Coordinates of C-alpha atoms in Angstrom, one line a residue:
Chain A
M5 CA 71.0 128.6 86.8
K6 CA 74.3 127.8 88.4
I7 CA 74.3 124.5 90.1
L8 CA 76.6 125.6 92.9
T9 CA 76.1 129.3 93.7
A10 CA 78.2 130.8 96.5
K11 CA 75.4 130.3 98.9
N12 CA 74.8 126.7 98.0
R13 CA 78.5 125.9 98.2
Q14 CA 78.4 127.3 101.7
L15 CA 75.5 125.0 102.5
L16 CA 77.6 122.0 101.4
L17 CA 81.0 123.0 102.7
G18 CA 80.1 125.0 105.9
P19 CA 79.2 121.9 107.9
L20 CA 82.6 120.4 107.1
N21 CA 84.3 123.0 109.2
K22 CA 82.9 126.1 111.0
N23 CA 79.3 124.7 111.1
N24 CA 80.1 121.1 111.8
A25 CA 77.3 119.2 113.5
I26 CA 79.5 117.3 115.9
L27 CA 82.2 119.8 116.6
V28 CA 80.2 123.0 116.8
Q29 CA 76.6 122.1 117.3
I30 CA 77.5 119.0 119.4
L31 CA 74.8 116.9 117.7
G32 CA 75.1 113.2 116.9
I33 CA 77.7 112.6 119.6
C34 CA 76.1 109.4 120.9
S35 CA 76.6 107.4 117.7
A36 CA 80.0 108.9 117.2
L37 CA 81.0 107.2 120.5
A38 CA 79.5 103.9 119.6
V39 CA 80.8 103.1 116.1
T40 CA 84.3 104.6 116.0
A41 CA 86.3 101.7 117.5
K42 CA 87.2 100.7 113.9
M43 CA 87.5 102.6 110.6
E44 CA 85.2 100.4 108.5
P45 CA 82.0 100.7 110.6
A46 CA 82.7 104.4 111.1
L47 CA 82.9 104.9 107.3
V48 CA 79.8 102.9 106.7
M49 CA 77.9 104.7 109.4
G50 CA 79.1 108.1 108.0
L51 CA 78.0 107.1 104.5
S52 CA 74.6 105.8 105.8
V53 CA 73.9 109.0 107.8
T54 CA 74.9 111.1 104.8
A55 CA 72.6 109.2 102.6
V56 CA 69.7 109.5 105.1
T57 CA 70.2 113.2 105.9
A58 CA 70.5 114.1 102.2
L59 CA 67.6 112.0 101.0
A60 CA 65.4 112.9 104.0
S61 CA 66.1 116.6 103.4
L62 CA 65.3 116.3 99.7
I63 CA 62.1 114.3 100.1
L64 CA 60.7 116.4 103.0
S65 CA 61.7 119.7 101.3
S66 CA 59.8 118.6 98.1
L67 CA 56.8 117.8 100.3
R68 CA 57.1 120.9 102.5
D69 CA 54.1 122.7 100.9
A70 CA 51.9 119.6 101.3
I71 CA 52.8 118.6 104.8
P72 CA 50.2 119.7 107.4
T73 CA 52.1 121.6 110.1
R74 CA 50.5 119.8 113.0
V75 CA 51.8 116.4 112.0
R76 CA 55.1 117.5 110.5
I77 CA 57.2 115.8 113.1
I78 CA 55.4 112.5 112.5
V79 CA 55.9 112.9 108.8
Q80 CA 59.6 113.5 109.3
L81 CA 59.9 110.4 111.5
V82 CA 58.1 108.2 109.0
V83 CA 60.3 109.4 106.1
V84 CA 63.5 109.1 108.1
S85 CA 62.7 105.7 109.5
A86 CA 61.7 104.4 106.1
L87 CA 65.0 105.5 104.7
V88 CA 66.9 103.9 107.7
I89 CA 65.1 100.6 107.2
I90 CA 65.9 100.6 103.5
I91 CA 69.6 101.2 104.4
D92 CA 69.5 98.5 107.0
Q93 CA 68.1 96.0 104.5
L94 CA 70.6 97.0 101.9
L95 CA 73.5 96.5 104.3
K96 CA 72.2 93.1 105.4
A97 CA 72.0 92.0 101.8
F98 CA 75.2 93.5 100.4
A99 CA 77.5 94.3 103.3
Y100 CA 76.6 91.6 105.8
D101 CA 79.8 91.8 108.0
V102 CA 79.5 95.5 108.4
S103 CA 75.8 95.3 109.2
K104 CA 76.7 92.8 111.9
Q105 CA 79.2 95.2 113.4
L106 CA 76.9 98.1 113.3
S107 CA 74.0 95.9 114.4
V108 CA 71.7 98.0 116.5
F109 CA 73.3 101.4 115.6
V110 CA 71.8 101.3 112.0
G111 CA 68.3 101.2 113.5
L112 CA 69.4 104.1 115.8
I113 CA 70.4 106.3 112.9
I114 CA 66.9 107.7 113.2
T115 CA 67.7 109.0 116.7
N116 CA 70.7 110.9 115.3
C117 CA 69.9 114.4 116.2
I118 CA 71.6 115.7 113.0
I119 CA 68.9 114.3 110.7
M120 CA 65.8 115.6 112.4
G121 CA 67.7 118.8 113.3
R122 CA 68.5 119.6 109.7
V123 CA 65.1 118.6 108.4
E124 CA 63.3 120.7 111.0
A125 CA 65.6 123.7 110.8
F126 CA 66.4 123.8 107.1
A127 CA 64.6 121.5 104.7
L128 CA 61.1 122.4 105.7
A129 CA 61.8 126.1 104.9
N130 CA 64.0 125.8 101.8
K131 CA 63.9 124.5 98.3
P132 CA 64.8 120.8 97.5
W133 CA 68.2 121.4 95.9
P134 CA 69.7 123.6 98.8
S135 CA 68.1 121.1 101.2
L136 CA 69.9 118.2 99.6
L137 CA 73.2 120.0 99.8
D138 CA 72.6 121.0 103.4
G139 CA 71.8 117.4 104.3
A140 CA 74.7 116.0 102.4
G141 CA 77.1 118.6 103.8
N142 CA 76.1 117.8 107.4
G143 CA 76.3 114.1 106.8
I144 CA 79.8 114.4 105.3
G145 CA 80.8 116.7 108.2
Y146 CA 79.6 114.0 110.6
A147 CA 81.4 111.3 108.6
I148 CA 84.7 113.1 108.6
V149 CA 84.7 113.6 112.4
L150 CA 83.8 109.9 112.8
L151 CA 86.7 108.9 110.6
V152 CA 89.2 111.1 112.4
I153 CA 88.1 109.6 115.8
A154 CA 88.1 106.1 114.4
F155 CA 91.6 106.6 112.9
F156 CA 93.1 107.2 116.3
R157 CA 91.0 104.6 118.1
E158 CA 91.8 101.8 115.7
L159 CA 95.5 102.8 115.3
L160 CA 96.2 103.0 119.0
G161 CA 93.6 100.5 120.2
S162 CA 94.1 97.7 117.7
G163 CA 97.3 98.7 115.8
T164 CA 95.3 98.4 112.5
L165 CA 93.6 100.7 110.0
F166 CA 90.6 99.3 108.0
G167 CA 91.5 96.0 109.5
A168 CA 95.0 96.0 108.0
R169 CA 97.9 95.8 110.4
V170 CA 99.8 99.1 110.5
I171 CA 101.9 98.8 113.7
P172 CA 104.3 96.0 112.9
R173 CA 104.3 92.8 114.9
A174 CA 107.9 93.3 115.7
L175 CA 107.1 96.3 117.9
Y176 CA 104.9 94.1 120.1
N177 CA 107.9 91.8 120.7
W178 CA 109.8 94.8 122.1
G179 CA 107.1 95.5 124.6
Y180 CA 104.6 97.7 122.8
A181 CA 101.0 97.1 123.8
D182 CA 97.7 98.3 122.3
N183 CA 95.9 100.7 124.5
G184 CA 92.7 98.8 125.6
L185 CA 91.1 102.0 126.8
M186 CA 91.0 103.2 123.1
I187 CA 88.5 100.5 122.3
L188 CA 86.0 101.6 124.9
P189 CA 83.5 104.4 124.3
P190 CA 84.8 106.9 127.0
M191 CA 88.0 107.3 124.9
A192 CA 85.9 108.4 121.9
L193 CA 84.4 111.1 124.1
I194 CA 87.9 112.3 125.1
L195 CA 89.1 112.2 121.5
A196 CA 86.0 114.2 120.4
G197 CA 86.8 116.7 123.1
V198 CA 90.4 117.0 122.0
I199 CA 89.3 117.5 118.3
I200 CA 86.8 120.2 119.4
W201 CA 89.6 121.8 121.4
I202 CA 92.0 121.9 118.4
H203 CA 89.2 123.0 116.1
R204 CA 88.3 125.9 118.3
A205 CA 91.9 126.9 118.8
R206 CA 92.2 127.3 115.0
N207 CA 88.8 129.1 114.6
K208 CA 88.9 131.8 117.2
E209 CA 85.4 133.1 116.3
L210 CA 83.9 129.8 117.6
I211 CA 85.1 130.4 121.1
E212 CA 82.3 131.5 123.4
Q213 CA 82.9 134.6 125.5
Chain B
M187 CA 41.6 122.1 100.2
N188 CA 42.7 123.8 103.4
K189 CA 46.1 122.3 104.3
E190 CA 45.5 122.6 108.1
S191 CA 42.0 121.0 108.1
N192 CA 41.5 117.7 109.9
K193 CA 40.3 116.1 106.7
Y194 CA 43.4 117.0 104.8
T195 CA 45.7 115.9 107.7
F196 CA 44.0 112.5 107.8
L197 CA 44.1 112.1 104.0
F198 CA 47.8 113.1 103.9
S199 CA 48.8 110.7 106.7
T200 CA 46.9 107.8 105.2
V201 CA 48.4 108.3 101.7
M202 CA 51.9 108.7 103.2
V203 CA 51.7 105.6 105.3
L204 CA 50.4 103.5 102.4
V205 CA 53.2 104.7 100.1
V206 CA 55.9 104.1 102.6
A207 CA 54.5 100.6 103.4
V208 CA 54.5 99.6 99.8
V209 CA 58.0 100.8 99.2
L210 CA 59.3 99.0 102.3
T211 CA 57.5 95.8 101.3
I212 CA 59.1 95.9 97.9
V213 CA 62.6 96.5 99.3
S214 CA 62.2 93.8 102.0
T215 CA 60.8 91.1 99.7
G216 CA 63.3 91.9 97.0
L217 CA 66.3 91.6 99.3
Q218 CA 65.1 88.7 101.4
P219 CA 66.7 85.9 99.4
R220 CA 70.1 87.6 99.4
Q221 CA 69.9 88.3 103.2
N222 CA 68.9 84.7 104.0
E223 CA 71.7 83.4 101.9
N224 CA 74.2 85.6 103.8
I225 CA 72.9 84.2 107.1
E226 CA 72.9 80.6 106.0
N227 CA 76.4 80.9 104.5
E228 CA 77.7 82.4 107.7
K229 CA 76.3 79.4 109.6
R230 CA 78.0 77.1 107.2
Q231 CA 81.2 79.1 107.6
N232 CA 81.0 78.8 111.4
I233 CA 80.3 75.1 111.3
L234 CA 83.3 74.6 109.1
R235 CA 85.5 76.8 111.3
S236 CA 84.8 74.5 114.3
V237 CA 86.6 71.7 112.4
K238 CA 89.4 74.2 111.5
I239 CA 88.4 74.8 107.9
N240 CA 88.5 78.5 107.1
V241 CA 86.7 79.5 104.0
T242 CA 85.2 82.8 102.9
R243 CA 81.5 83.3 103.3
D244 CA 80.9 83.1 99.6
A245 CA 82.8 79.8 99.3
S246 CA 81.2 78.2 102.3
R247 CA 78.3 76.5 100.5
E248 CA 80.6 74.5 98.3
A249 CA 83.0 73.7 101.1
F250 CA 80.2 72.7 103.4
N251 CA 78.9 70.1 100.8
T252 CA 82.5 68.8 100.5
Y253 CA 83.3 68.3 104.2
I254 CA 80.0 67.7 105.9
T255 CA 79.2 64.1 105.0
R256 CA 76.1 63.7 107.0
Q257 CA 73.6 65.8 109.0
F258 CA 70.8 64.5 111.2
I259 CA 68.7 65.3 114.2
V260 CA 68.7 63.4 117.5
N261 CA 66.3 63.7 120.5
T262 CA 67.4 64.0 124.1
S263 CA 67.4 60.2 124.4
G264 CA 70.0 60.1 121.7
E265 CA 67.8 58.5 119.0
E266 CA 67.8 59.8 115.5
I267 CA 64.6 61.6 114.4
P268 CA 63.6 62.8 110.9
G269 CA 64.0 66.4 109.8
D270 CA 66.4 68.9 108.3
A271 CA 69.2 69.5 110.8
F272 CA 70.5 72.6 109.1
A273 CA 67.2 74.4 109.3
I274 CA 66.9 73.9 113.1
D275 CA 67.3 77.1 115.3
P276 CA 69.1 75.9 118.5
G277 CA 67.9 79.1 120.1
K278 CA 64.3 78.0 119.9
E279 CA 65.1 74.3 120.8
I280 CA 66.9 75.3 124.1
K281 CA 63.6 77.0 125.3
K282 CA 61.6 73.8 124.9
A283 CA 61.1 71.1 127.5
P284 CA 64.1 68.7 127.4
G285 CA 62.1 65.8 126.0
E286 CA 60.9 67.8 123.0
R287 CA 64.2 69.3 121.9
R288 CA 65.5 68.5 118.4
L289 CA 69.2 68.4 118.4
P290 CA 71.2 68.8 115.2
V291 CA 74.4 66.9 114.6
F292 CA 76.7 67.5 111.7
I293 CA 79.3 64.9 110.8
A294 CA 82.4 66.1 109.0
R295 CA 85.2 64.1 107.4
V296 CA 88.5 66.0 107.8
N297 CA 91.8 64.5 106.9
G298 CA 90.3 61.0 106.9
E299 CA 88.9 61.4 110.5
T300 CA 85.3 61.7 111.5
K301 CA 84.3 64.8 113.6
Y302 CA 81.0 65.4 115.3
I303 CA 79.8 69.0 115.3
L304 CA 77.3 70.1 117.8
P305 CA 75.7 73.6 118.0
V306 CA 75.6 75.2 121.5
R307 CA 73.5 78.1 122.6
G308 CA 73.5 80.3 125.7
A309 CA 73.5 83.8 127.1
G310 CA 76.3 86.3 127.8
L311 CA 76.3 89.6 129.5
W312 CA 74.2 91.6 127.0
G313 CA 72.6 89.0 124.8
P314 CA 72.7 85.5 123.3
L315 CA 75.9 83.6 122.7
W316 CA 76.1 80.7 120.3
G317 CA 78.7 78.5 118.7
Y318 CA 79.8 75.1 117.5
I319 CA 81.9 72.4 119.2
S320 CA 83.5 69.7 117.2
L321 CA 84.4 66.4 118.8
N322 CA 86.7 63.7 117.8
E323 CA 85.5 60.2 117.0
D324 CA 85.5 59.3 120.7
K325 CA 82.7 61.9 121.2
N326 CA 84.7 63.2 124.2
T327 CA 87.8 65.1 123.1
I328 CA 87.2 68.6 121.7
F329 CA 88.7 69.1 118.3
G330 CA 87.7 72.7 117.8
A331 CA 85.3 75.4 119.2
V332 CA 83.8 78.4 117.6
F333 CA 81.8 81.1 119.5
D334 CA 79.9 84.1 118.4
H335 CA 77.7 86.6 120.2
K336 CA 75.1 89.3 119.5
G337 CA 76.4 92.2 121.5
E338 CA 79.1 91.5 124.1
T339 CA 81.5 94.3 125.0
P340 CA 84.1 94.9 122.3
G341 CA 87.6 94.2 123.7
L342 CA 86.3 92.3 126.7
G343 CA 83.5 89.8 126.4
A344 CA 83.6 90.0 122.6
E345 CA 87.0 88.4 122.7
I346 CA 85.3 85.0 122.8
T347 CA 85.3 85.2 119.0
R348 CA 89.1 85.3 118.8
D349 CA 91.2 82.3 118.0
D350 CA 93.4 82.6 121.1
F351 CA 90.3 82.0 123.3
Q352 CA 88.7 79.4 121.1
S353 CA 91.9 77.4 120.7
R354 CA 92.1 77.0 124.5
F355 CA 89.3 74.4 124.1
D356 CA 91.3 72.2 121.8
G357 CA 92.1 68.8 123.2
K358 CA 89.9 69.3 126.4
T359 CA 87.6 66.5 127.3
L360 CA 83.9 66.5 128.2
F361 CA 83.6 63.3 130.2
D362 CA 85.3 62.3 133.5
G363 CA 84.7 58.6 133.4
E364 CA 80.9 58.2 132.8
T365 CA 80.0 61.8 134.1
L366 CA 79.6 64.7 131.7
V367 CA 81.5 67.5 133.5
S368 CA 81.8 69.7 130.4
I369 CA 84.4 72.5 130.4
R370 CA 84.8 75.0 133.2
V371 CA 86.0 78.5 132.4
E372 CA 88.3 79.5 135.3
K373 CA 89.4 83.0 136.2
G374 CA 93.0 84.2 136.6
G375 CA 95.1 81.7 134.7
K376 CA 94.3 78.9 137.2
A377 CA 93.1 76.5 134.5
T378 CA 95.1 73.3 134.6
G379 CA 93.0 70.2 134.1
T380 CA 91.6 68.7 131.0
H381 CA 88.2 70.1 131.9
E382 CA 89.2 73.7 132.4
V383 CA 90.2 76.7 130.2
D384 CA 91.3 80.2 131.2
A385 CA 88.6 82.9 131.1
I386 CA 88.9 86.3 129.4
S387 CA 90.1 89.0 131.8
G388 CA 87.5 91.7 132.1
G389 CA 85.0 89.4 130.4
T390 CA 84.0 87.3 133.4
I391 CA 80.3 87.2 132.9
T392 CA 80.7 86.4 129.2
S393 CA 83.2 83.7 130.1
K394 CA 80.8 82.2 132.6
G395 CA 78.1 82.4 130.0
V396 CA 80.3 80.3 127.7
E397 CA 80.7 77.8 130.5
A398 CA 76.9 77.6 131.2
M399 CA 76.2 77.4 127.5
L400 CA 78.5 74.4 127.1
K401 CA 77.1 72.6 130.1
N402 CA 73.4 73.2 129.3
S403 CA 73.7 72.5 125.6
L404 CA 75.9 69.4 125.9
T405 CA 73.7 67.9 128.7
S406 CA 70.9 67.5 126.1
Y407 CA 73.4 65.6 123.9
E408 CA 74.6 63.4 126.7
P409 CA 72.7 60.2 125.7
F410 CA 73.8 60.7 122.1
L411 CA 77.5 61.3 123.2
K412 CA 77.4 58.1 125.3
S413 CA 75.9 56.0 122.5
L414 CA 78.4 54.1 120.3
P415 CA 79.2 55.6 117.0

C-alpha cells in the first residue's frame, strides 16, 4: 500500500490552494481576524487548529462505525472539545506567554467551523488515514492564510516580525509611522479580502458566474 | 447490538464521557504544577519589574529571593497580621468589606534603598486590570509602576503594559499634605502636576480604569502608608 496515493496527496495538498478553507470555503474567518495581529500567536493558533482537526478527524473516523447517528454531533463536540482543552493545558504549561496572548481564542478553537465541517463532511464517511490527511491539510491551509495575514499586519502595524524589529528605528526618525489600523480586526478582514481577490484572479475556475 | 437502539446510544455516550473525563483529569493533574509555577513566576517577574528589575520568567524565582527582603500582610488599619503575603489574591480581597481585607506588602532592597511594593487591582473596559506600584522610603513618591490586563483592546487600552505609559508614573506622589489624592490620569496631554499622568489616546476607559484602580487599592493602604516605617 502506498502511503501517499494521488488521491491522498490531493486530500493533503488540495486545501492548501484550490480548496482552502478560508479562501474558498470562507470557513474559520472569525478566528483569522482575531489572532493575526502578530505572527507568533498566528503560528501557534495555526498549529493548534491543525493538531485538533487532524486528531479529531482521525479519532472520529476510527469510531465512525461505532458512533450512533443520532448523537454524532454531540460525540464530535466532546472529542473536539477534549482535544482543545488538552492543547490549552499544554500551552499553559509549556508556552505560557503565547497562551496569554491567545487567551480566550484557544477555547474558541472548538467553534472553528473548519474542524466540525471537516469531521462531519469527510471523516465520518472515510477511513482514518485519508481523514487524518484531510484534517491536517485543512489545518495547514488555515495556518498558511493566518500567517500571510499576520505577516502584513505585524510588519505594517508594529514594524516587527515574530517580535523582532524589521523596520529600522531610523526610519521612524524620518517620519515613518506604524499604521495603527493594521492592529485592529477590521484590517484583517480587508487583508483576507485582498488575498481572496488575488487568489481568485490566479485561479479562474474559482470565480463564480 | 443494534447501533441505533436507545440502549446502545446510552451505553456509547456513557463510555465516551467516562473515557474523555479520565483522559482530561490525567492531563490536567499532570500539568498543574508546571502551570502554577508559570503563574507564580510571572507574578514574581511583575513584582520585580515594579522596582525596575527585569528578569526572565525562569530566572524570577531566584531574583525574587535576592531582592525582596521581606513580605508581610497588613489590614486596613495598617497593622501587620500573620499570613503568606505572596499567596494572597488581591482580586478576592478587593471584593471583601474594607475591614476584612488582607493587604500584601513586599519590601525590596534595590541599590541600597528600601522600596515598598503594593499590588493594585481594578477593572478596565473588557476585564480586570492589575499591577504593582513601588514606593520610595517616604511611602509617597512612586518609584515604578507595572500594569497588566486580561483583555483590553490591543493597540489602545492594552498599551498600559508598555514602558512609555508605565514610566509616566515615576516620581509622582500620592499624598498632598495629609490627604491621599492618588494619581489622576488626564486626557489630551494636560497632565502637569505631580499627581497627574497623561492618558492613552483611544484608551480612555482603560486609562480611567487605571486611575480608579490606584485610588481604590491605595485607599485601603492609607493607614499603612501614613504609619512610620
